[in-house]
PDB file of C-alpha atoms in Angstrom:
ATOM      1  CA  LYS A   1      99.929 -52.326 154.601  1.00  0.00           C
ATOM      2  CA  ASN A   2      98.219 -54.663 152.116  1.00  0.00           C
ATOM      3  CA  GLU A   3      98.557 -58.203 153.257  1.00  0.00           C
ATOM      4  CA  VAL A   4      97.002 -61.567 152.819  1.00  0.00           C
ATOM      5  CA  GLU A   5      96.690 -64.031 155.668  1.00  0.00           C
ATOM      6  CA  GLN A   6      95.779 -67.711 155.258  1.00  0.00           C
ATOM      7  CA  SER A   7      94.791 -70.425 157.613  1.00  0.00           C
ATOM      8  CA  PRO A   8      95.514 -73.076 158.337  1.00  0.00           C
ATOM      9  CA  GLN A   9      99.134 -73.495 157.202  1.00  0.00           C
ATOM     10  CA  ASN A  10      98.897 -77.173 157.046  1.00  0.00           C
ATOM     11  CA  LEU A  11      95.837 -79.391 156.690  1.00  0.00           C
ATOM     12  CA  THR A  12      95.492 -83.182 156.533  1.00  0.00           C
ATOM     13  CA  ALA A  13      92.278 -84.966 155.618  1.00  0.00           C
ATOM     14  CA  GLN A  14      90.862 -88.414 154.847  1.00  0.00           C
ATOM     15  CA  GLU A  15      89.515 -89.040 151.477  1.00  0.00           C
ATOM     16  CA  GLY A  16      85.969 -87.810 151.060  1.00  0.00           C
ATOM     17  CA  GLU A  17      86.180 -85.125 153.774  1.00  0.00           C
ATOM     18  CA  PHE A  18      84.934 -81.527 153.194  1.00  0.00           C
ATOM     19  CA  ILE A  19      87.791 -79.021 153.342  1.00  0.00           C
ATOM     20  CA  THR A  20      87.766 -75.323 154.036  1.00  0.00           C
ATOM     21  CA  ILE A  21      90.824 -73.054 153.636  1.00  0.00           C
ATOM     22  CA  ASN A  22      90.470 -69.439 154.820  1.00  0.00           C
ATOM     23  CA  CYS A  23      91.920 -66.292 153.609  1.00  0.00           C
ATOM     24  CA  SER A  24      91.689 -62.728 155.106  1.00  0.00           C
ATOM     25  CA  TYR A  25      92.874 -59.469 153.452  1.00  0.00           C
ATOM     26  CA  SER A  26      93.076 -55.787 153.915  1.00  0.00           C
ATOM     27  CA  VAL A  27      90.437 -53.302 152.576  1.00  0.00           C
ATOM     28  CA  GLY A  28      90.315 -52.236 149.043  1.00  0.00           C
ATOM     29  CA  ILE A  29      91.055 -55.198 146.968  1.00  0.00           C
ATOM     30  CA  SER A  30      89.949 -55.276 143.356  1.00  0.00           C
ATOM     31  CA  ALA A  31      90.049 -59.052 143.069  1.00  0.00           C
ATOM     32  CA  LEU A  32      90.889 -62.191 145.118  1.00  0.00           C
ATOM     33  CA  HIS A  33      92.571 -65.133 143.472  1.00  0.00           C
ATOM     34  CA  TRP A  34      92.888 -68.741 144.568  1.00  0.00           C
ATOM     35  CA  LEU A  35      95.693 -70.703 143.030  1.00  0.00           C
ATOM     36  CA  GLN A  36      97.003 -74.314 143.428  1.00  0.00           C
ATOM     37  CA  GLN A  37     100.705 -75.149 143.561  1.00  0.00           C
ATOM     38  CA  HIS A  38     101.612 -78.687 142.706  1.00  0.00           C
ATOM     39  CA  PRO A  39     104.400 -80.506 144.380  1.00  0.00           C
ATOM     40  CA  GLY A  40     106.618 -79.954 141.344  1.00  0.00           C
ATOM     41  CA  GLY A  41     106.141 -76.176 141.855  1.00  0.00           C
ATOM     42  CA  GLY A  42     103.793 -75.283 138.981  1.00  0.00           C
ATOM     43  CA  ILE A  43     101.047 -72.762 139.762  1.00  0.00           C
ATOM     44  CA  VAL A  44      97.485 -73.039 138.386  1.00  0.00           C
ATOM     45  CA  SER A  45      94.824 -70.353 138.745  1.00  0.00           C
ATOM     46  CA  LEU A  46      91.646 -71.896 140.178  1.00  0.00           C
ATOM     47  CA  PHE A  47      89.377 -68.842 140.791  1.00  0.00           C
ATOM     48  CA  MET A  48      89.317 -65.030 140.425  1.00  0.00           C
ATOM     49  CA  LEU A  49      86.493 -63.415 142.248  1.00  0.00           C
ATOM     50  CA  SER A  50      85.465 -59.980 143.448  1.00  0.00           C
ATOM     51  CA  SER A  51      82.188 -60.881 144.925  1.00  0.00           C
ATOM     52  CA  GLY A  52      79.881 -63.687 145.681  1.00  0.00           C
ATOM     53  CA  LYS A  53      80.679 -67.335 145.022  1.00  0.00           C
ATOM     54  CA  LYS A  54      82.112 -69.426 142.176  1.00  0.00           C
ATOM     55  CA  LYS A  55      82.088 -73.111 141.590  1.00  0.00           C
ATOM     56  CA  HIS A  56      84.182 -75.421 139.438  1.00  0.00           C
ATOM     57  CA  GLY A  57      83.618 -79.162 139.883  1.00  0.00           C
ATOM     58  CA  ARG A  58      84.266 -80.019 143.493  1.00  0.00           C
ATOM     59  CA  LEU A  59      85.836 -76.605 144.234  1.00  0.00           C
ATOM     60  CA  ILE A  60      83.929 -73.670 145.645  1.00  0.00           C
ATOM     61  CA  ALA A  61      85.228 -70.183 146.340  1.00  0.00           C
ATOM     62  CA  THR A  62      83.354 -67.562 148.280  1.00  0.00           C
ATOM     63  CA  ILE A  63      84.161 -64.061 149.244  1.00  0.00           C
ATOM     64  CA  ASN A  64      82.635 -61.764 151.835  1.00  0.00           C
ATOM     65  CA  ILE A  65      83.603 -58.159 151.103  1.00  0.00           C
ATOM     66  CA  GLN A  66      82.303 -56.770 154.435  1.00  0.00           C
ATOM     67  CA  GLU A  67      84.304 -59.207 156.495  1.00  0.00           C
ATOM     68  CA  LYS A  68      87.340 -59.054 154.134  1.00  0.00           C
ATOM     69  CA  HIS A  69      87.330 -62.844 154.066  1.00  0.00           C
ATOM     70  CA  SER A  70      87.374 -65.548 151.389  1.00  0.00           C
ATOM     71  CA  SER A  71      87.136 -69.272 151.681  1.00  0.00           C
ATOM     72  CA  LEU A  72      88.093 -72.189 149.348  1.00  0.00           C
ATOM     73  CA  HIS A  73      86.093 -75.304 149.799  1.00  0.00           C
ATOM     74  CA  ILE A  74      86.778 -78.766 148.413  1.00  0.00           C
ATOM     75  CA  THR A  75      83.938 -81.247 148.576  1.00  0.00           C
ATOM     76  CA  ALA A  76      84.556 -84.983 148.531  1.00  0.00           C
ATOM     77  CA  SER A  77      88.286 -84.483 148.741  1.00  0.00           C
ATOM     78  CA  HIS A  78      90.665 -86.910 146.980  1.00  0.00           C
ATOM     79  CA  PRO A  79      94.338 -87.668 147.282  1.00  0.00           C
ATOM     80  CA  ARG A  80      94.881 -85.913 143.976  1.00  0.00           C
ATOM     81  CA  ASP A  81      93.741 -82.652 145.620  1.00  0.00           C
ATOM     82  CA  SER A  82      96.970 -82.740 147.676  1.00  0.00           C
ATOM     83  CA  ALA A  83      98.788 -79.545 146.925  1.00  0.00           C
ATOM     84  CA  VAL A  84      99.525 -76.108 148.271  1.00  0.00           C
ATOM     85  CA  TYR A  85      96.522 -73.708 147.953  1.00  0.00           C
ATOM     86  CA  ILE A  86      97.426 -70.055 147.766  1.00  0.00           C
ATOM     87  CA  CYS A  87      95.197 -66.998 148.190  1.00  0.00           C
ATOM     88  CA  ALA A  88      96.406 -63.821 146.398  1.00  0.00           C
ATOM     89  CA  ALA A  89      94.903 -60.368 146.259  1.00  0.00           C
ATOM     90  CA  SER A  90      95.174 -57.379 143.829  1.00  0.00           C
ATOM     91  CA  TYR A  91      94.769 -53.926 145.273  1.00  0.00           C
ATOM     92  CA  ASN A  92      93.984 -51.839 142.254  1.00  0.00           C
ATOM     93  CA  THR A  93      97.502 -52.421 140.980  1.00  0.00           C
ATOM     94  CA  ASP A  94      99.034 -54.790 138.588  1.00  0.00           C
ATOM     95  CA  LYS A  95     100.662 -57.031 141.239  1.00  0.00           C
ATOM     96  CA  LEU A  96      99.287 -59.914 143.178  1.00  0.00           C
ATOM     97  CA  ILE A  97     100.036 -60.126 146.879  1.00  0.00           C
ATOM     98  CA  PHE A  98     100.287 -63.782 147.896  1.00  0.00           C
ATOM     99  CA  GLY A  99      99.448 -65.439 151.089  1.00  0.00           C
ATOM    100  CA  THR A 100     101.874 -67.996 152.575  1.00  0.00           C
ATOM    101  CA  GLY A 101      99.748 -70.950 151.266  1.00  0.00           C
ATOM    102  CA  THR A 102      97.953 -73.914 152.882  1.00  0.00           C
ATOM    103  CA  ARG A 103      99.603 -77.314 152.435  1.00  0.00           C
ATOM    104  CA  LEU A 104      96.780 -79.827 151.986  1.00  0.00           C
ATOM    105  CA  GLN A 105      97.385 -83.644 152.214  1.00  0.00           C
ATOM    106  CA  VAL A 106      94.467 -86.010 151.537  1.00  0.00           C
ATOM    107  CA  PHE A 107      95.051 -89.577 152.562  1.00  0.00           C
ATOM    108  CA  PRO A 108      93.165 -92.549 151.084  1.00  0.00           C
TER     109      PRO A 108
ATOM    110  CA  GLU B   1      94.897 -75.335 125.510  1.00  0.00           C
ATOM    111  CA  PRO B   2      97.339 -72.416 125.278  1.00  0.00           C
ATOM    112  CA  GLU B   3      99.942 -72.223 127.955  1.00  0.00           C
ATOM    113  CA  VAL B   4     102.782 -70.120 129.162  1.00  0.00           C
ATOM    114  CA  THR B   5     106.170 -71.751 128.682  1.00  0.00           C
ATOM    115  CA  GLN B   6     109.544 -71.063 130.367  1.00  0.00           C
ATOM    116  CA  THR B   7     113.045 -71.987 129.635  1.00  0.00           C
ATOM    117  CA  PRO B   8     115.281 -73.334 130.999  1.00  0.00           C
ATOM    118  CA  SER B   9     113.570 -75.320 133.693  1.00  0.00           C
ATOM    119  CA  HIS B  10     116.708 -75.233 135.824  1.00  0.00           C
ATOM    120  CA  GLN B  11     119.535 -72.745 135.588  1.00  0.00           C
ATOM    121  CA  VAL B  12     122.780 -73.144 137.697  1.00  0.00           C
ATOM    122  CA  THR B  13     125.122 -70.195 137.591  1.00  0.00           C
ATOM    123  CA  GLN B  14     128.068 -68.775 139.542  1.00  0.00           C
ATOM    124  CA  MET B  15     127.657 -65.710 141.726  1.00  0.00           C
ATOM    125  CA  GLY B  16     128.288 -62.481 139.654  1.00  0.00           C
ATOM    126  CA  GLN B  17     127.254 -64.013 136.363  1.00  0.00           C
ATOM    127  CA  GLU B  18     124.442 -62.735 134.255  1.00  0.00           C
ATOM    128  CA  VAL B  19     121.437 -64.911 133.619  1.00  0.00           C
ATOM    129  CA  ILE B  20     118.480 -64.543 131.261  1.00  0.00           C
ATOM    130  CA  LEU B  21     115.267 -66.343 131.979  1.00  0.00           C
ATOM    131  CA  ARG B  22     112.887 -66.794 129.088  1.00  0.00           C
ATOM    132  CA  CYS B  23     109.133 -66.958 128.907  1.00  0.00           C
ATOM    133  CA  VAL B  24     106.628 -67.339 126.059  1.00  0.00           C
ATOM    134  CA  PRO B  25     103.360 -65.872 127.198  1.00  0.00           C
ATOM    135  CA  ILE B  26      99.967 -66.895 125.777  1.00  0.00           C
ATOM    136  CA  SER B  27      99.836 -65.371 122.443  1.00  0.00           C
ATOM    137  CA  ASN B  28      96.926 -62.945 122.581  1.00  0.00           C
ATOM    138  CA  HIS B  29      97.741 -61.803 126.115  1.00  0.00           C
ATOM    139  CA  LEU B  30      98.753 -58.209 126.765  1.00  0.00           C
ATOM    140  CA  TYR B  31     100.064 -58.136 130.329  1.00  0.00           C
ATOM    141  CA  PHE B  32     103.142 -60.012 131.467  1.00  0.00           C
ATOM    142  CA  TYR B  33     104.462 -60.575 134.935  1.00  0.00           C
ATOM    143  CA  TRP B  34     107.485 -62.082 136.728  1.00  0.00           C
ATOM    144  CA  TYR B  35     107.247 -63.460 140.214  1.00  0.00           C
ATOM    145  CA  ARG B  36     109.778 -65.368 142.330  1.00  0.00           C
ATOM    146  CA  GLN B  37     109.486 -67.842 145.161  1.00  0.00           C
ATOM    147  CA  ILE B  38     112.479 -68.452 147.364  1.00  0.00           C
ATOM    148  CA  LEU B  39     112.409 -72.069 148.730  1.00  0.00           C
ATOM    149  CA  GLY B  40     109.876 -72.427 151.569  1.00  0.00           C
ATOM    150  CA  GLN B  41     108.593 -68.828 151.269  1.00  0.00           C
ATOM    151  CA  LYS B  42     105.649 -67.273 149.579  1.00  0.00           C
ATOM    152  CA  VAL B  43     105.467 -65.996 145.997  1.00  0.00           C
ATOM    153  CA  GLU B  44     106.515 -62.452 145.558  1.00  0.00           C
ATOM    154  CA  PHE B  45     105.775 -59.990 142.720  1.00  0.00           C
ATOM    155  CA  LEU B  46     108.733 -58.704 140.828  1.00  0.00           C
ATOM    156  CA  VAL B  47     107.403 -56.741 137.873  1.00  0.00           C
ATOM    157  CA  SER B  48     104.588 -56.276 135.437  1.00  0.00           C
ATOM    158  CA  PHE B  49     104.902 -55.239 131.791  1.00  0.00           C
ATOM    159  CA  TYR B  50     102.408 -53.768 129.362  1.00  0.00           C
ATOM    160  CA  ASN B  51     102.732 -51.985 125.996  1.00  0.00           C
ATOM    161  CA  ASN B  52     106.456 -52.569 125.873  1.00  0.00           C
ATOM    162  CA  GLU B  53     107.119 -50.925 129.272  1.00  0.00           C
ATOM    163  CA  ILE B  54     107.208 -51.568 132.930  1.00  0.00           C
ATOM    164  CA  SER B  55     103.879 -50.795 134.493  1.00  0.00           C
ATOM    165  CA  GLU B  56     104.889 -51.675 138.038  1.00  0.00           C
ATOM    166  CA  LYS B  57     107.778 -53.095 139.984  1.00  0.00           C
ATOM    167  CA  SER B  58     108.530 -54.205 143.521  1.00  0.00           C
ATOM    168  CA  GLU B  59     111.300 -53.130 145.809  1.00  0.00           C
ATOM    169  CA  ILE B  60     113.037 -56.445 144.975  1.00  0.00           C
ATOM    170  CA  PHE B  61     113.327 -55.357 141.264  1.00  0.00           C
ATOM    171  CA  ASP B  62     116.402 -53.170 141.623  1.00  0.00           C
ATOM    172  CA  ASP B  63     118.917 -52.065 139.008  1.00  0.00           C
ATOM    173  CA  GLN B  64     120.189 -55.670 138.763  1.00  0.00           C
ATOM    174  CA  PHE B  65     117.029 -56.792 137.147  1.00  0.00           C
ATOM    175  CA  SER B  66     115.649 -55.891 133.687  1.00  0.00           C
ATOM    176  CA  VAL B  67     112.851 -57.173 131.472  1.00  0.00           C
ATOM    177  CA  GLU B  68     112.423 -57.076 127.797  1.00  0.00           C
ATOM    178  CA  ARG B  69     110.104 -58.220 125.051  1.00  0.00           C
ATOM    179  CA  PRO B  70     112.578 -58.594 122.348  1.00  0.00           C
ATOM    180  CA  ASP B  71     110.115 -59.898 119.813  1.00  0.00           C
ATOM    181  CA  GLY B  72     106.445 -60.556 119.509  1.00  0.00           C
ATOM    182  CA  SER B  73     106.507 -63.687 121.526  1.00  0.00           C
ATOM    183  CA  ASN B  74     109.318 -63.814 124.120  1.00  0.00           C
ATOM    184  CA  PHE B  75     109.448 -62.057 127.506  1.00  0.00           C
ATOM    185  CA  THR B  76     112.708 -62.170 129.316  1.00  0.00           C
ATOM    186  CA  LEU B  77     113.992 -61.427 132.823  1.00  0.00           C
ATOM    187  CA  LYS B  78     117.656 -60.575 133.077  1.00  0.00           C
ATOM    188  CA  ILE B  79     119.684 -60.512 136.278  1.00  0.00           C
ATOM    189  CA  ARG B  80     122.869 -58.732 135.601  1.00  0.00           C
ATOM    190  CA  SER B  81     125.090 -59.817 138.459  1.00  0.00           C
ATOM    191  CA  THR B  82     123.525 -62.700 140.324  1.00  0.00           C
ATOM    192  CA  LYS B  83     123.851 -63.009 144.093  1.00  0.00           C
ATOM    193  CA  LEU B  84     123.325 -66.106 146.275  1.00  0.00           C
ATOM    194  CA  GLU B  85     119.989 -64.636 147.538  1.00  0.00           C
ATOM    195  CA  ASP B  86     118.709 -64.651 143.959  1.00  0.00           C
ATOM    196  CA  SER B  87     118.403 -68.395 144.129  1.00  0.00           C
ATOM    197  CA  ALA B  88     114.635 -69.069 143.811  1.00  0.00           C
ATOM    198  CA  MET B  89     111.935 -70.356 141.462  1.00  0.00           C
ATOM    199  CA  TYR B  90     111.021 -67.669 138.963  1.00  0.00           C
ATOM    200  CA  PHE B  91     107.516 -67.691 137.425  1.00  0.00           C
ATOM    201  CA  CYS B  92     106.409 -65.868 134.428  1.00  0.00           C
ATOM    202  CA  ALA B  93     102.641 -65.142 134.045  1.00  0.00           C
ATOM    203  CA  SER B  94     100.391 -63.528 131.475  1.00  0.00           C
ATOM    204  CA  SER B  95      96.856 -62.182 131.449  1.00  0.00           C
ATOM    205  CA  ASP B  96      94.467 -60.851 128.770  1.00  0.00           C
ATOM    206  CA  THR B  97      93.670 -57.738 130.900  1.00  0.00           C
ATOM    207  CA  LEU B  98      94.798 -56.265 134.173  1.00  0.00           C
ATOM    208  CA  THR B  99      94.887 -58.218 137.510  1.00  0.00           C
ATOM    209  CA  THR B 100      91.104 -58.202 137.626  1.00  0.00           C
ATOM    210  CA  ASP B 101      91.547 -61.111 135.163  1.00  0.00           C
ATOM    211  CA  THR B 102      93.028 -64.539 135.641  1.00  0.00           C
ATOM    212  CA  GLN B 103      96.768 -64.763 135.389  1.00  0.00           C
ATOM    213  CA  TYR B 104      98.224 -67.820 133.697  1.00  0.00           C
ATOM    214  CA  PHE B 105     101.474 -69.055 135.127  1.00  0.00           C
ATOM    215  CA  GLY B 106     104.365 -70.830 133.466  1.00  0.00           C
ATOM    216  CA  PRO B 107     106.006 -73.901 135.047  1.00  0.00           C
ATOM    217  CA  GLY B 108     108.843 -71.806 136.551  1.00  0.00           C
ATOM    218  CA  THR B 109     112.574 -71.687 136.163  1.00  0.00           C
ATOM    219  CA  ARG B 110     114.585 -72.863 139.149  1.00  0.00           C
ATOM    220  CA  LEU B 111     117.631 -70.642 139.451  1.00  0.00           C
ATOM    221  CA  THR B 112     120.514 -71.834 141.633  1.00  0.00           C
ATOM    222  CA  VAL B 113     123.321 -69.348 142.323  1.00  0.00           C
ATOM    223  CA  LEU B 114     126.548 -70.941 143.630  1.00  0.00           C
TER     224      LEU B 114
END
């Protein structure tokens, strides 16, 4: 069964800390997505990757195809980074299969 | 920057009533999706739509659900006879190509079935 697992479920950090959120998935994905869900519910796509590493500002996403694992890193975290971060995978179909999300709270 | 829009932002309805949720995808996008998120649960795929027909649907998307692109801009999700368990946030998304491309999400419609 194609599934996506995320850890941790909840994460608290002090401002400035380096944060890592992990995602594992089943074999055969065509792409792995990282998304951010704001407290109001809106969803924003952060990254889509199928290999290697991508960077945007303080956010870095990596994927290891052999280990079926992806990580999202946030450097120099800030309270405005507080949100739910969601990993989602596509398995050569149209649909995205979502993880349960990681709730991040960054305190000043 | 182009964005996906959804209306209404919140819909309250009585069980058994029909509801139509509306979405305006990004104008040059070709692939359209509906997802739902029951409160406290993960986001779930409902349906994808391309070239004026459903390309994939989940087990959730039964005969009570339908989608339509009635004109060149709107993309709608209809629930024929709502049930209490249809209460959820419904998200529309669009992409330029298939799911190997980024999907852009609308702000969601919160549906409450009483």
